[in-house]
PDB file of C-alpha atoms in Angstrom:
ATOM      1  CA  MET J   1     129.050  82.750-219.096  1.00  0.00           C
ATOM      2  CA  GLU J   2     125.260  82.593-219.299  1.00  0.00           C
ATOM      3  CA  ASP J   3     123.366  79.654-220.791  1.00  0.00           C
ATOM      4  CA  ASP J   4     121.168  81.023-223.605  1.00  0.00           C
ATOM      5  CA  SER J   5     119.562  77.656-224.420  1.00  0.00           C
ATOM      6  CA  MET J   6     115.792  77.487-224.049  1.00  0.00           C
ATOM      7  CA  ASP J   7     113.772  74.735-222.448  1.00  0.00           C
ATOM      8  CA  PHE J   8     111.352  73.421-225.072  1.00  0.00           C
ATOM      9  CA  SER J   9     109.771  70.696-222.903  1.00  0.00           C
ATOM     10  CA  ALA J  10     106.534  72.704-222.563  1.00  0.00           C
ATOM     11  CA  VAL J  11     106.317  73.109-226.340  1.00  0.00           C
ATOM     12  CA  SER J  12     106.860  69.383-226.795  1.00  0.00           C
ATOM     13  CA  LEU J  13     104.102  68.651-224.281  1.00  0.00           C
ATOM     14  CA  LEU J  14     101.663  70.943-226.107  1.00  0.00           C
ATOM     15  CA  GLN J  15     102.463  69.313-229.442  1.00  0.00           C
ATOM     16  CA  GLY J  16     101.373  65.961-228.019  1.00  0.00           C
ATOM     17  CA  PHE J  17      98.298  67.482-226.392  1.00  0.00           C
ATOM     18  CA  ARG J  18      96.910  69.148-229.504  1.00  0.00           C
ATOM     19  CA  PRO J  19      96.081  65.952-231.499  1.00  0.00           C
ATOM     20  CA  ALA J  20      94.454  64.421-228.422  1.00  0.00           C
ATOM     21  CA  LEU J  21      92.353  67.543-227.883  1.00  0.00           C
ATOM     22  CA  THR J  22      91.371  67.561-231.555  1.00  0.00           C
ATOM     23  CA  ARG J  23      90.242  63.918-231.348  1.00  0.00           C
ATOM     24  CA  LEU J  24      88.264  64.659-228.182  1.00  0.00           C
ATOM     25  CA  VAL J  25      86.465  67.628-229.738  1.00  0.00           C
ATOM     26  CA  LEU J  26      85.716  65.826-233.017  1.00  0.00           C
ATOM     27  CA  GLY J  27      84.598  62.670-231.217  1.00  0.00           C
ATOM     28  CA  SER J  28      82.284  64.644-228.955  1.00  0.00           C
ATOM     29  CA  ALA J  29      80.793  66.452-231.941  1.00  0.00           C
ATOM     30  CA  ALA J  30      80.228  63.154-233.770  1.00  0.00           C
ATOM     31  CA  LEU J  31      78.494  61.627-230.736  1.00  0.00           C
ATOM     32  CA  ALA J  32      76.283  64.672-230.322  1.00  0.00           C
ATOM     33  CA  ALA J  33      75.319  64.549-233.999  1.00  0.00           C
ATOM     34  CA  ALA J  34      74.589  60.808-233.895  1.00  0.00           C
ATOM     35  CA  ALA J  35      72.465  61.163-230.773  1.00  0.00           C
ATOM     36  CA  GLY J  36      70.224  63.638-232.547  1.00  0.00           C
ATOM     37  CA  LEU J  37      69.783  61.690-235.784  1.00  0.00           C
ATOM     38  CA  ALA J  38      66.980  59.283-234.988  1.00  0.00           C
ATOM     39  CA  PRO J  39      65.092  59.201-231.720  1.00  0.00           C
ATOM     40  CA  ALA J  40      64.085  55.783-230.403  1.00  0.00           C
ATOM     41  CA  GLN J  41      60.658  54.622-231.467  1.00  0.00           C
ATOM     42  CA  SER J  42      58.337  51.960-230.143  1.00  0.00           C
ATOM     43  CA  GLY J  43      55.132  50.464-231.405  1.00  0.00           C
ATOM     44  CA  VAL J  44      53.108  47.305-231.852  1.00  0.00           C
ATOM     45  CA  LEU J  45      54.667  44.891-234.338  1.00  0.00           C
ATOM     46  CA  TYR J  46      51.661  42.605-234.504  1.00  0.00           C
ATOM     47  CA  GLY J  47      48.256  42.432-232.822  1.00  0.00           C
ATOM     48  CA  PHE J  48      47.035  38.885-232.159  1.00  0.00           C
ATOM     49  CA  LYS J  49      43.377  38.179-232.909  1.00  0.00           C
ATOM     50  CA  ALA J  50      41.555  36.438-230.061  1.00  0.00           C
ATOM     51  CA  THR J  51      39.462  34.330-232.441  1.00  0.00           C
ATOM     52  CA  GLY J  52      41.891  34.000-235.329  1.00  0.00           C
ATOM     53  CA  THR J  53      44.144  31.141-236.362  1.00  0.00           C
ATOM     54  CA  ASP J  54      47.334  33.127-235.904  1.00  0.00           C
ATOM     55  CA  GLY J  55      47.830  32.159-232.264  1.00  0.00           C
ATOM     56  CA  ASN J  56      47.590  34.361-229.210  1.00  0.00           C
ATOM     57  CA  VAL J  57      49.105  34.804-225.739  1.00  0.00           C
ATOM     58  CA  PRO J  58      52.776  35.203-226.737  1.00  0.00           C
ATOM     59  CA  VAL J  59      54.987  33.582-224.094  1.00  0.00           C
ATOM     60  CA  ALA J  60      58.575  34.378-224.992  1.00  0.00           C
ATOM     61  CA  GLY J  61      60.781  36.963-226.620  1.00  0.00           C
ATOM     62  CA  LEU J  62      61.282  37.316-230.333  1.00  0.00           C
ATOM     63  CA  ILE J  63      64.290  36.136-232.310  1.00  0.00           C
ATOM     64  CA  PHE J  64      65.627  37.206-235.713  1.00  0.00           C
ATOM     65  CA  ASN J  65      66.693  34.793-238.434  1.00  0.00           C
ATOM     66  CA  SER J  66      69.597  35.542-240.777  1.00  0.00           C
ATOM     67  CA  ASN J  67      67.267  37.403-243.172  1.00  0.00           C
ATOM     68  CA  GLY J  68      65.930  39.670-240.431  1.00  0.00           C
ATOM     69  CA  ALA J  69      62.506  38.002-240.064  1.00  0.00           C
ATOM     70  CA  LEU J  70      61.076  37.839-236.546  1.00  0.00           C
ATOM     71  CA  PHE J  71      59.915  34.581-234.949  1.00  0.00           C
ATOM     72  CA  GLY J  72      58.167  33.884-231.660  1.00  0.00           C
ATOM     73  CA  THR J  73      55.937  31.398-229.844  1.00  0.00           C
ATOM     74  CA  THR J  74      52.415  31.572-228.463  1.00  0.00           C
ATOM     75  CA  SER J  75      50.726  29.454-225.812  1.00  0.00           C
ATOM     76  CA  ARG J  76      47.351  29.244-227.551  1.00  0.00           C
ATOM     77  CA  HIS J  77      46.252  28.571-231.115  1.00  0.00           C
ATOM     78  CA  HIS J  78      42.546  29.208-231.637  1.00  0.00           C
ATOM     79  CA  SER J  79      40.558  26.023-230.977  1.00  0.00           C
ATOM     80  CA  ALA J  80      43.439  23.598-230.402  1.00  0.00           C
ATOM     81  CA  ASP J  81      45.146  25.636-227.622  1.00  0.00           C
ATOM     82  CA  ARG J  82      48.598  24.614-228.727  1.00  0.00           C
ATOM     83  CA  ALA J  83      51.796  26.548-229.271  1.00  0.00           C
ATOM     84  CA  ARG J  84      52.666  27.868-232.663  1.00  0.00           C
ATOM     85  CA  LEU J  85      55.973  28.932-234.153  1.00  0.00           C
ATOM     86  CA  ARG J  86      55.801  31.368-237.042  1.00  0.00           C
TER      87      ARG J  86
END
């Protein structure tokens, strides 16, 4: 007597593969869309005045406070030549 049963292991494998493939395609599309949204920009945040009272010769990186304001230090402050934190 012949065995008429079918082997469904390949079908089972494809059923598990389809959701993974869907996630891969959707994830790739989302990354491609996000990459094209806003190109990186650069520019001058602040230009120090050589004769002003706002300090000059910045010496370190900038930090953000909890409200998003930027702070930094300078090595010279007009006539007094002292550091200034703003």
